[in-house]
CSV table of C-alpha atoms in Angstrom, one decimal:
chain,number,residue,atom,x,y,z
A,1,UNK,CA,-79.8,130.3,138.8
A,2,UNK,CA,-83.5,129.8,139.5
A,3,UNK,CA,-83.7,133.2,141.3
A,4,UNK,CA,-82.1,134.8,138.3
A,5,UNK,CA,-84.7,133.5,135.9
A,6,UNK,CA,-87.5,134.3,138.3
A,7,UNK,CA,-86.3,137.9,138.6
A,8,UNK,CA,-86.3,138.4,134.8
A,9,UNK,CA,-89.9,137.0,134.6
A,10,UNK,CA,-91.1,139.4,137.4
A,11,UNK,CA,-89.3,142.4,135.7
A,12,UNK,CA,-91.0,141.6,132.4
A,13,UNK,CA,-94.4,141.3,134.0
A,14,UNK,CA,-94.0,144.6,136.0
A,15,UNK,CA,-93.0,146.4,132.8
A,16,UNK,CA,-96.1,145.0,131.0
A,17,UNK,CA,-93.9,143.4,128.3
A,18,UNK,CA,-96.2,140.5,127.9
A,19,UNK,CA,-95.0,139.4,124.4
A,20,UNK,CA,-91.4,139.4,125.5
A,21,UNK,CA,-92.5,137.5,128.7
A,22,UNK,CA,-94.3,134.9,126.6
A,23,UNK,CA,-91.2,134.4,124.4
A,24,UNK,CA,-89.0,134.1,127.4
A,25,UNK,CA,-91.4,131.6,129.1
A,26,UNK,CA,-91.4,129.5,125.9
A,27,UNK,CA,-87.6,129.7,125.7
A,28,UNK,CA,-87.4,128.6,129.4
A,29,UNK,CA,-89.6,125.7,128.7
A,30,UNK,CA,-87.6,124.6,125.7
A,31,UNK,CA,-84.4,124.8,127.8
A,32,UNK,CA,-86.0,122.7,130.5
A,33,UNK,CA,-87.1,120.1,128.0
A,34,UNK,CA,-83.6,120.1,126.4
A,35,UNK,CA,-82.1,119.6,129.8
A,36,UNK,CA,-84.5,116.7,130.5
A,37,UNK,CA,-83.7,115.1,127.2
A,38,UNK,CA,-79.9,115.4,127.8
A,39,UNK,CA,-80.3,113.9,131.2
A,40,UNK,CA,-82.3,111.0,129.7
A,41,UNK,CA,-79.7,110.5,127.0
A,42,UNK,CA,-76.9,110.4,129.7
A,43,UNK,CA,-79.0,108.0,131.8
A,44,UNK,CA,-79.6,105.7,128.7
A,45,UNK,CA,-76.0,105.8,127.8
A,46,UNK,CA,-75.0,104.8,131.3
A,47,UNK,CA,-77.6,102.0,131.3
A,48,UNK,CA,-76.3,100.7,127.9
A,49,UNK,CA,-72.8,100.8,129.2
A,50,UNK,CA,-73.7,99.0,132.3
A,51,UNK,CA,-75.6,96.3,130.3
A,52,UNK,CA,-72.7,96.0,127.9
A,53,UNK,CA,-70.2,95.4,130.7
A,54,UNK,CA,-72.6,92.9,132.3
A,55,UNK,CA,-73.1,91.2,128.9
A,56,UNK,CA,-69.3,90.8,128.5
A,57,UNK,CA,-69.0,89.3,132.0
A,58,UNK,CA,-71.8,86.8,131.1
A,59,UNK,CA,-70.2,85.9,127.8
A,60,UNK,CA,-66.8,85.4,129.4
A,61,UNK,CA,-68.3,82.9,131.9
A,62,UNK,CA,-70.2,81.2,129.1
A,63,UNK,CA,-67.0,81.0,127.0
A,64,UNK,CA,-65.1,79.4,129.8
A,65,UNK,CA,-67.9,76.8,130.2
A,66,UNK,CA,-68.0,76.1,126.5
A,67,UNK,CA,-64.3,75.6,126.2
A,68,UNK,CA,-64.3,73.0,129.0
A,69,UNK,CA,-67.3,71.3,127.3
A,70,UNK,CA,-65.4,71.2,124.0
A,71,UNK,CA,-62.7,69.0,125.3
A,72,UNK,CA,-65.2,66.5,126.8
A,73,UNK,CA,-67.2,66.7,123.5
A,74,UNK,CA,-64.1,65.7,121.4
A,75,UNK,CA,-63.5,62.6,123.7
A,76,UNK,CA,-67.2,61.5,123.5
A,77,UNK,CA,-67.3,62.0,119.7
A,78,UNK,CA,-64.3,59.6,119.3
A,79,UNK,CA,-65.8,57.1,121.8
A,80,UNK,CA,-69.2,57.0,120.1
A,81,UNK,CA,-67.5,56.5,116.7
A,82,UNK,CA,-65.5,53.5,118.2
A,83,UNK,CA,-68.8,51.9,119.3
A,84,UNK,CA,-70.3,52.4,115.8
A,85,UNK,CA,-67.1,51.1,114.1
A,86,UNK,CA,-66.9,48.0,116.3
A,87,UNK,CA,-70.6,47.1,116.1
A,88,UNK,CA,-70.4,47.6,112.4
A,89,UNK,CA,-67.6,45.0,112.2
A,90,UNK,CA,-69.5,42.7,114.6
A,91,UNK,CA,-72.7,42.7,112.6
A,92,UNK,CA,-70.8,41.7,109.5
A,93,UNK,CA,-69.7,38.5,111.2
A,94,UNK,CA,-73.3,37.4,111.9
A,95,UNK,CA,-74.7,35.1,109.3
A,96,UNK,CA,-76.3,31.6,109.0
A,97,UNK,CA,-73.0,29.8,108.4
A,98,UNK,CA,-70.8,32.1,110.6
A,99,UNK,CA,-67.5,30.7,111.8
A,100,UNK,CA,-65.8,31.4,115.1
A,101,UNK,CA,-63.5,34.3,115.6
A,102,UNK,CA,-60.6,35.0,118.0
A,103,UNK,CA,-62.0,35.1,121.5
A,104,UNK,CA,-60.1,38.3,122.4
A,105,UNK,CA,-61.5,40.0,119.3
A,106,UNK,CA,-65.1,38.8,120.0
A,107,UNK,CA,-64.9,39.9,123.6
A,108,UNK,CA,-63.7,43.4,122.5
A,109,UNK,CA,-66.7,43.6,120.2
A,110,UNK,CA,-69.1,42.5,122.9
A,111,UNK,CA,-67.5,44.9,125.4
A,112,UNK,CA,-68.6,47.9,123.3
A,113,UNK,CA,-72.1,46.6,123.2
A,114,UNK,CA,-72.4,47.5,126.9
A,115,UNK,CA,-70.1,50.5,126.9
A,116,UNK,CA,-72.1,53.4,128.3
A,117,UNK,CA,-70.3,56.2,126.4
A,118,UNK,CA,-71.9,59.5,127.5
A,119,UNK,CA,-71.2,63.2,127.0
A,120,UNK,CA,-72.0,65.1,130.2
A,121,UNK,CA,-72.5,68.8,129.3
A,122,UNK,CA,-71.6,71.4,132.0
A,123,UNK,CA,-74.4,73.8,131.4
A,124,UNK,CA,-74.8,75.6,134.7
A,125,UNK,CA,-74.1,79.0,133.1
A,126,UNK,CA,-76.5,78.4,130.2
A,127,UNK,CA,-79.2,77.0,132.5
A,128,UNK,CA,-79.0,80.0,134.8
A,129,UNK,CA,-79.1,82.4,131.9
A,130,UNK,CA,-82.3,80.8,130.5
A,131,UNK,CA,-84.1,80.3,133.8
A,132,UNK,CA,-83.3,83.8,135.1
A,133,UNK,CA,-84.1,85.5,131.8
A,134,UNK,CA,-80.6,87.0,131.8
A,135,UNK,CA,-80.1,85.6,128.3
A,136,UNK,CA,-81.9,88.7,127.0
A,137,UNK,CA,-78.8,90.7,128.1
A,138,UNK,CA,-76.9,89.0,125.2
A,139,UNK,CA,-77.4,91.5,122.4
A,140,UNK,CA,-76.2,89.2,119.6
A,141,UNK,CA,-79.2,87.3,118.2
A,142,UNK,CA,-77.0,84.6,116.6
A,143,UNK,CA,-75.5,83.8,120.0
A,144,UNK,CA,-79.0,83.5,121.6
A,145,UNK,CA,-80.2,81.3,118.8
A,146,UNK,CA,-77.1,79.0,119.0
A,147,UNK,CA,-77.6,78.7,122.8
A,148,UNK,CA,-81.2,77.7,122.2
A,149,UNK,CA,-80.2,75.2,119.4
A,150,UNK,CA,-77.6,73.7,121.7
A,151,UNK,CA,-80.1,73.0,124.4
A,152,UNK,CA,-82.5,71.4,121.9
A,153,UNK,CA,-79.7,69.1,120.6
A,154,UNK,CA,-78.7,68.1,124.1
A,155,UNK,CA,-82.3,67.1,124.9
A,156,UNK,CA,-82.4,64.9,121.7
A,157,UNK,CA,-79.0,63.5,122.5
A,158,UNK,CA,-80.1,62.6,126.1
A,159,UNK,CA,-83.3,61.0,124.7
A,160,UNK,CA,-81.2,58.7,122.5
A,161,UNK,CA,-79.0,57.9,125.5
A,162,UNK,CA,-82.1,56.8,127.4
A,163,UNK,CA,-83.0,54.5,124.6
A,164,UNK,CA,-79.5,53.1,124.5
A,165,UNK,CA,-79.4,52.5,128.3
A,166,UNK,CA,-82.8,50.9,128.1
A,167,UNK,CA,-81.6,48.5,125.3
A,168,UNK,CA,-78.5,47.6,127.3
A,169,UNK,CA,-80.6,46.8,130.3
A,170,UNK,CA,-83.5,45.0,128.7
A,171,UNK,CA,-82.0,43.4,125.5
A,172,UNK,CA,-78.2,43.3,125.5
A,173,UNK,CA,-77.4,42.4,129.2
A,174,UNK,CA,-80.0,39.5,129.4
A,175,UNK,CA,-78.6,38.1,126.1
A,176,UNK,CA,-75.0,38.2,127.3
A,177,UNK,CA,-76.1,36.6,130.6
A,178,UNK,CA,-77.7,33.8,128.7
A,179,UNK,CA,-75.2,33.1,125.9
A,180,UNK,CA,-71.9,34.7,126.9
A,181,UNK,CA,-70.2,35.9,130.2
A,182,UNK,CA,-69.7,39.3,131.7
A,183,UNK,CA,-66.5,38.0,133.2
A,184,UNK,CA,-65.0,37.9,129.8
A,185,UNK,CA,-65.9,41.6,129.3
A,186,UNK,CA,-64.8,42.9,132.7
A,187,UNK,CA,-61.6,45.1,132.6
A,188,UNK,CA,-60.5,43.6,135.9
A,189,UNK,CA,-60.7,40.0,134.6
A,190,UNK,CA,-58.6,40.5,131.5
A,191,UNK,CA,-56.3,37.6,132.3
A,192,UNK,CA,-58.8,35.6,134.2
A,193,UNK,CA,-61.9,35.1,132.0
A,194,UNK,CA,-64.8,32.8,132.4
A,195,UNK,CA,-64.0,29.1,132.8
A,196,UNK,CA,-67.2,28.2,131.1
A,197,UNK,CA,-67.6,27.6,127.3
A,198,UNK,CA,-69.5,30.5,125.8
A,199,UNK,CA,-71.8,30.1,122.8
A,200,UNK,CA,-70.0,32.3,120.3
A,201,UNK,CA,-70.9,30.2,117.2
A,202,UNK,CA,-74.6,30.1,118.2
A,203,UNK,CA,-74.6,33.9,118.8
A,204,UNK,CA,-73.0,34.6,115.4
A,205,UNK,CA,-75.7,32.5,113.7
A,206,UNK,CA,-78.6,33.9,115.7
A,207,UNK,CA,-81.0,36.4,114.0
A,208,UNK,CA,-81.9,37.8,117.4
A,209,UNK,CA,-78.3,38.7,118.1
A,210,UNK,CA,-78.1,40.3,114.7
A,211,UNK,CA,-81.1,42.5,115.6
A,212,UNK,CA,-79.6,43.4,119.0
A,213,UNK,CA,-76.3,44.4,117.5
A,214,UNK,CA,-77.9,46.3,114.7
A,215,UNK,CA,-80.0,48.3,117.2
A,216,UNK,CA,-76.8,49.1,119.1
A,217,UNK,CA,-75.0,50.1,115.9
A,218,UNK,CA,-77.8,52.4,114.7
A,219,UNK,CA,-78.0,54.1,118.1
A,220,UNK,CA,-74.3,54.6,118.2
A,221,UNK,CA,-74.4,56.2,114.7
A,222,UNK,CA,-77.2,58.6,115.8
A,223,UNK,CA,-75.4,59.5,119.0
A,224,UNK,CA,-72.3,60.2,117.0
A,225,UNK,CA,-74.2,62.4,114.5
A,226,UNK,CA,-75.7,64.5,117.4
A,227,UNK,CA,-72.3,64.9,119.0
A,228,UNK,CA,-71.0,66.2,115.6
A,229,UNK,CA,-73.8,68.7,115.5
A,230,UNK,CA,-73.1,69.8,119.1
A,231,UNK,CA,-69.5,70.1,118.2
A,232,UNK,CA,-70.3,72.5,115.3
A,233,UNK,CA,-72.7,74.5,117.4
A,234,UNK,CA,-70.2,74.9,120.2
A,235,UNK,CA,-67.4,75.9,117.8
A,236,UNK,CA,-69.7,78.5,116.3
A,237,UNK,CA,-70.7,79.8,119.7
A,238,UNK,CA,-67.1,80.1,120.8
A,239,UNK,CA,-66.2,82.1,117.7
A,240,UNK,CA,-69.2,84.4,118.0
A,241,UNK,CA,-68.6,85.0,121.7
A,242,UNK,CA,-65.0,85.8,121.3
A,243,UNK,CA,-65.8,88.3,118.5
A,244,UNK,CA,-68.5,89.9,120.7
A,245,UNK,CA,-66.2,90.2,123.7
A,246,UNK,CA,-63.5,91.9,121.5
A,247,UNK,CA,-66.0,94.3,119.8
């Protein structure tokens, strides 16, 4: 093909047909440019197709991770609400002239005071996407935004967990050691509680105890709220990812 075009150019030059040669040269240049543009378009199309396939693989892995997390999230949401509910009932019993309550009920309330409910998110896929920069392969801006929002909520949730754990260690546990008994709260000592008399009445009439319970209640409420927000974000993400995979 190249020899054919070269032969035509030489023939036009030998016959001194310069104008025709010029037009031919311009036409040849145009054909070359068109060929290059077509090649670039094919290359871009192949690259886009490759990225789309890679994006769908990433989204499928992310979807699997989110669906596993969703089950754990539902469980944690229920448990955080139980803590809030029971501490709300407990704080209502605390007053200057409080009366004693059933020991089993009181122990159940005290048990949730030290219950370390925690949602542990499996985020290996998300973390890898963010750290490697591969998250840019996800074309859908809403998905990228929701992923970023989820990570922010997780940081805030874990911050509240640290506050909760600190309160259990420095406030709640020392108070229980002084006025109650961990033996009464242990699941392995259900039928064999403490042989000592605990100070239930004194606790229920103590403003310090009221403050400790209220701090635990407020923390449980905040953790439950964050879990609900995470639940909504994850549900939105799952719906968006499924739609993108099927597009």
